[in-house]
Coordinates of C-alpha atoms in Angstrom, one line a residue:
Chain A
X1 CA 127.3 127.2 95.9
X2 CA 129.1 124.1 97.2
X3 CA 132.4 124.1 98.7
X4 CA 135.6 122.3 97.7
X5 CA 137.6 119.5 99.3
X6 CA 136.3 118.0 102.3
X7 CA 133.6 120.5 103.2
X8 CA 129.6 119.9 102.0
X9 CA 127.7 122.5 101.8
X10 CA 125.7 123.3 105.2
X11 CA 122.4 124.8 105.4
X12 CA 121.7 126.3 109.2
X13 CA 118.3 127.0 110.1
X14 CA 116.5 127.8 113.4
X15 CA 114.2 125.3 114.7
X16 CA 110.2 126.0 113.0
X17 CA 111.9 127.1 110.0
X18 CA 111.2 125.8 106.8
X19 CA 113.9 124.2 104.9
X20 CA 114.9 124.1 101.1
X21 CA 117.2 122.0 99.7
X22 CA 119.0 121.9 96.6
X23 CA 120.3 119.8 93.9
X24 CA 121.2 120.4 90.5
X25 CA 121.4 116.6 88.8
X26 CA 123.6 116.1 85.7
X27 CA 121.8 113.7 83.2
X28 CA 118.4 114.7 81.2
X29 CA 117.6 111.4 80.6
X30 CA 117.1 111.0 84.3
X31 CA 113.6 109.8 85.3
X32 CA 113.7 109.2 89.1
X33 CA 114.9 111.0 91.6
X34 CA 115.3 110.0 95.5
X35 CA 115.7 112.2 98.6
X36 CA 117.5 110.4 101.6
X37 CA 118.6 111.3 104.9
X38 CA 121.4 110.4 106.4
X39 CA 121.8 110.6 110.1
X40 CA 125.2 110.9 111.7
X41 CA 127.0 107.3 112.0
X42 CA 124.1 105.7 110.3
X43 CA 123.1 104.2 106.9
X44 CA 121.0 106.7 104.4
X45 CA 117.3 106.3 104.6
X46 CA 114.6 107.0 101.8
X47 CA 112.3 110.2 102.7
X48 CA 110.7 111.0 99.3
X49 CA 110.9 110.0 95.6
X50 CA 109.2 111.8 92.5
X51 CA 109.0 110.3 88.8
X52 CA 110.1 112.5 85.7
X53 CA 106.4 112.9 84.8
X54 CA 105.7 115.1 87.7
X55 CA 107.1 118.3 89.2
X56 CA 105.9 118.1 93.0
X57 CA 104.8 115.6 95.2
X58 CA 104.2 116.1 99.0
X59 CA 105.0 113.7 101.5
X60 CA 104.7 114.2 105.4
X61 CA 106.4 118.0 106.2
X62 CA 108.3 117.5 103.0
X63 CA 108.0 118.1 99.1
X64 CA 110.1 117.8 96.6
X65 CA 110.2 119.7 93.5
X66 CA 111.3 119.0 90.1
X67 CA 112.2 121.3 87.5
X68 CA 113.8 119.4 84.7
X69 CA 114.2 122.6 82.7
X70 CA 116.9 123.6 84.6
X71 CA 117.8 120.2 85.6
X72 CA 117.0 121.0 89.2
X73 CA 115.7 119.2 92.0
X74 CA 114.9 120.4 95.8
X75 CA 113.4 119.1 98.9
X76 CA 111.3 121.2 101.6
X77 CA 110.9 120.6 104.6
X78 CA 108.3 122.4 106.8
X79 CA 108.5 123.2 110.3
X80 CA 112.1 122.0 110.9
X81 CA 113.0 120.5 114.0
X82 CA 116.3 119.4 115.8
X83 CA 116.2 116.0 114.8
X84 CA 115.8 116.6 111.2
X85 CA 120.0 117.6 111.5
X86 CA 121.5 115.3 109.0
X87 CA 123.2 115.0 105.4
X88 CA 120.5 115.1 102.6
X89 CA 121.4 113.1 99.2
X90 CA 119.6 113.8 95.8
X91 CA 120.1 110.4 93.7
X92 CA 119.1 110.4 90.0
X93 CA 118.2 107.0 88.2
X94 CA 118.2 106.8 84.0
X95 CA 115.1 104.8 82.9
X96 CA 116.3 101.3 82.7
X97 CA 119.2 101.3 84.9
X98 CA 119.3 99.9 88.2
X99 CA 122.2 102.1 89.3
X100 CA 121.6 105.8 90.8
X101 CA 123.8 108.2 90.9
X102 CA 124.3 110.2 94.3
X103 CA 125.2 113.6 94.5
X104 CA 127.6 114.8 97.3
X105 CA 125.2 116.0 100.1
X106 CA 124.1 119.0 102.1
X107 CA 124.3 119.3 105.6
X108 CA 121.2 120.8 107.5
X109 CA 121.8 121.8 111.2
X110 CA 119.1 123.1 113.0
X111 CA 119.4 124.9 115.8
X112 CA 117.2 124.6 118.8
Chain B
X1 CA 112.2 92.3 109.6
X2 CA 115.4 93.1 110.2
X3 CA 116.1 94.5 106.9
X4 CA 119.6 95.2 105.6
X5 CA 122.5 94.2 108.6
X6 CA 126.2 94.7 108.1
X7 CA 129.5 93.0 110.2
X8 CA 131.7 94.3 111.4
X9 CA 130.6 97.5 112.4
X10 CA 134.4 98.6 113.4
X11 CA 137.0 97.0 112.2
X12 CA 141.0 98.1 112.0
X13 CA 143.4 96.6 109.6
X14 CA 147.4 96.6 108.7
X15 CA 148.6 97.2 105.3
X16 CA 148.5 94.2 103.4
X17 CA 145.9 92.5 105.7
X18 CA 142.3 91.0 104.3
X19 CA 139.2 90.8 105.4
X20 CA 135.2 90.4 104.4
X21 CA 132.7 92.5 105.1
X22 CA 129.2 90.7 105.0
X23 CA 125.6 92.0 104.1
X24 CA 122.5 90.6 105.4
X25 CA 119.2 91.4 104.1
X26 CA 115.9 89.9 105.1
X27 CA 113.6 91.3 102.3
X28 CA 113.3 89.6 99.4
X29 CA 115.7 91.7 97.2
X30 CA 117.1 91.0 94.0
X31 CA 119.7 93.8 93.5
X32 CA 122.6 94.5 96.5
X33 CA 125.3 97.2 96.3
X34 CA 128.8 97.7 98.0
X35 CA 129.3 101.6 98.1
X36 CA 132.1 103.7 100.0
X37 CA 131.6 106.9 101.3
X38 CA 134.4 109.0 102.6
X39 CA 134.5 112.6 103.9
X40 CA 132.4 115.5 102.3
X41 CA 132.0 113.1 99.5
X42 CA 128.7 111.2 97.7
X43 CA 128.4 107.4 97.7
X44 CA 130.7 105.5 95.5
X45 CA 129.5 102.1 93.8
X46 CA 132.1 99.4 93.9
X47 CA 130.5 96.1 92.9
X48 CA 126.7 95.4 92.7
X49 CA 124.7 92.2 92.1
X50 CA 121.5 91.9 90.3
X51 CA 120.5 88.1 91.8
X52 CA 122.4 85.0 93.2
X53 CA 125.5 83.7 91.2
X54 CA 126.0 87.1 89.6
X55 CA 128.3 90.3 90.3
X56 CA 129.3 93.6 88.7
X57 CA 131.5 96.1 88.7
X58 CA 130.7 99.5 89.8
X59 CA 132.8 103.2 89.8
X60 CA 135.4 102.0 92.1
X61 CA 135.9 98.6 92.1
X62 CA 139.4 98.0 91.8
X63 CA 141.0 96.1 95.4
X64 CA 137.7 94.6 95.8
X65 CA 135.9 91.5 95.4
X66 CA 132.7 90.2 96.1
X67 CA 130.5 87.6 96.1
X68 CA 126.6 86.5 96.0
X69 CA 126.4 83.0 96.6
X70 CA 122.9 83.3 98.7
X71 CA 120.3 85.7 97.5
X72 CA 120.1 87.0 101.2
X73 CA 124.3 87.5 101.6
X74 CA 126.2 90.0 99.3
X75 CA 130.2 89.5 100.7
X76 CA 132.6 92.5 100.0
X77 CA 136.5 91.1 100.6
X78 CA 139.6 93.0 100.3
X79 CA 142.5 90.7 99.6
X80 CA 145.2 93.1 100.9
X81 CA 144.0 96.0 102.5
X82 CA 145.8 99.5 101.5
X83 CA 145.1 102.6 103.3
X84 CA 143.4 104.3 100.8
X85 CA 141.0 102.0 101.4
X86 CA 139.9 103.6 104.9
X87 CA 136.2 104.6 104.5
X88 CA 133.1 103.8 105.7
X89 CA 131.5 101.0 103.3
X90 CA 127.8 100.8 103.1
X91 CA 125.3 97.8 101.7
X92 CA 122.4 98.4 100.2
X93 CA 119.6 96.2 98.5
X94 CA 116.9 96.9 96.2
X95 CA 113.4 95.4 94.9
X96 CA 113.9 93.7 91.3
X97 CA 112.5 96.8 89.2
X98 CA 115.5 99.1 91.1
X99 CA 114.9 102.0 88.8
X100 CA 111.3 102.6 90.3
X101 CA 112.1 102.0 93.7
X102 CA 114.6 103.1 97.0
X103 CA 117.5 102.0 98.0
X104 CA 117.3 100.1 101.4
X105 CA 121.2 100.9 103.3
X106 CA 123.0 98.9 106.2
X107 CA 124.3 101.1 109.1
X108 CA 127.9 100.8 107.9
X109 CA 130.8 99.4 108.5
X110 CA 134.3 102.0 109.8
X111 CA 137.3 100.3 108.4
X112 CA 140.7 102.0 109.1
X113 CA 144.0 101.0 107.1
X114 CA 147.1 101.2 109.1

């Protein structure tokens, strides 16, 4: 479960491990989800998005699955390796807005 | 490309002080967002902009203003900085049909209010 106040929620995982990451999102009318990454001292950056009309898609080492039954999205990642250490954001979009709504993050450390 | 650029990248204020933060992007994009993030917490939308000439509020807007005079620039001023306003502010910009498609983020800008 997440933690209060200034902590997020860390994931640790040994490097060649597969990751999973979780997100519950809030809204059923969401129809677009984004992954992004966001590396320490830098801007987030896109790894994967998926439509409301599908429940996986693959991209390179990662896959994201939707199950909007539960209102649940997460994000594999295979093999994981050192530099793949960041915060991971979920970001849910309602069919005709332009604003997305972020969740708080997880915090994947992997060690070496 | 360059694609989304932010200035300052550091920048410390006094109470009561201003200053603008400007956004730079190279791409094309219609939409451009002003978010904060501060610690163990999600983005937070303060204004956005959906083309030249026009702004909106977002979640947090309140001490803020902003302005989209170029397409390309999205300016984020704070008239008199308070230090709940210490965070790290991020930019982003977006193709027109934003609901389909990422958002592109700036590397940030660190403001601390003295």
């Amino acid at each position: 479960g997440e933690s209060v106040g200034l902590h997020l929620p860390t994931l640790s995982v040994q490097e060649g491990d597969n990751s999973i990451i979780n997100c519950a999102y809030s809204n059923s009318a969401s129809d677009y989800f984004i992954w992004y990454k966001q590396e320490s001292g830098k801007g987030p950056q896109f790894i994967i998005d998926i439509r409301s009309n599908m429940d996986k898609r693959q991209g390179q080492r990662v896959t994201v699955l939707l199950n909007k039954t539960v209102k649940h999205l997460s994000l594999q990642i295979a093999a994981t390796q050192p530099g793949d250490s960041a915060v991971y954001f979920c970001a849910e979009n309602i069919g005709g807005s332009y604003i997305p709504t972020f969740g708080r993050g997880t915090s994947l450390i992997v060690h070496p | 490309n360059a694609g989304v650029t932010q200035t300052p990248k550091f920048r410390v204020l006094k109470t009561g002080q201003s200053m603008t933060l400007l956004c730079a992007q190279d791409m094309n994009h219609e939409y451009m967002y002003w978010y904060r993030q501060d610690p163990g917490m999600g983005l937070r939308l303060i204004h956005y902009s959906v083309g030249e000439g026009t702004t909106a509020k977002g979640e947090v807007p309140d001490g803020y203003n902003v302005s989209r005079l170029k397409k390309q620039n999205f300016l984020l001023g704070l008239e008199s900085a308070a230090p709940s306003q210490t965070s790290v502010y991020f930019c982003a910009s977006s193709y027109q049909l934003a609901t389909y498609n990422e958002q592109f983020f700036g590397p940030g800008t660190r403001l601390t209010v003295l």
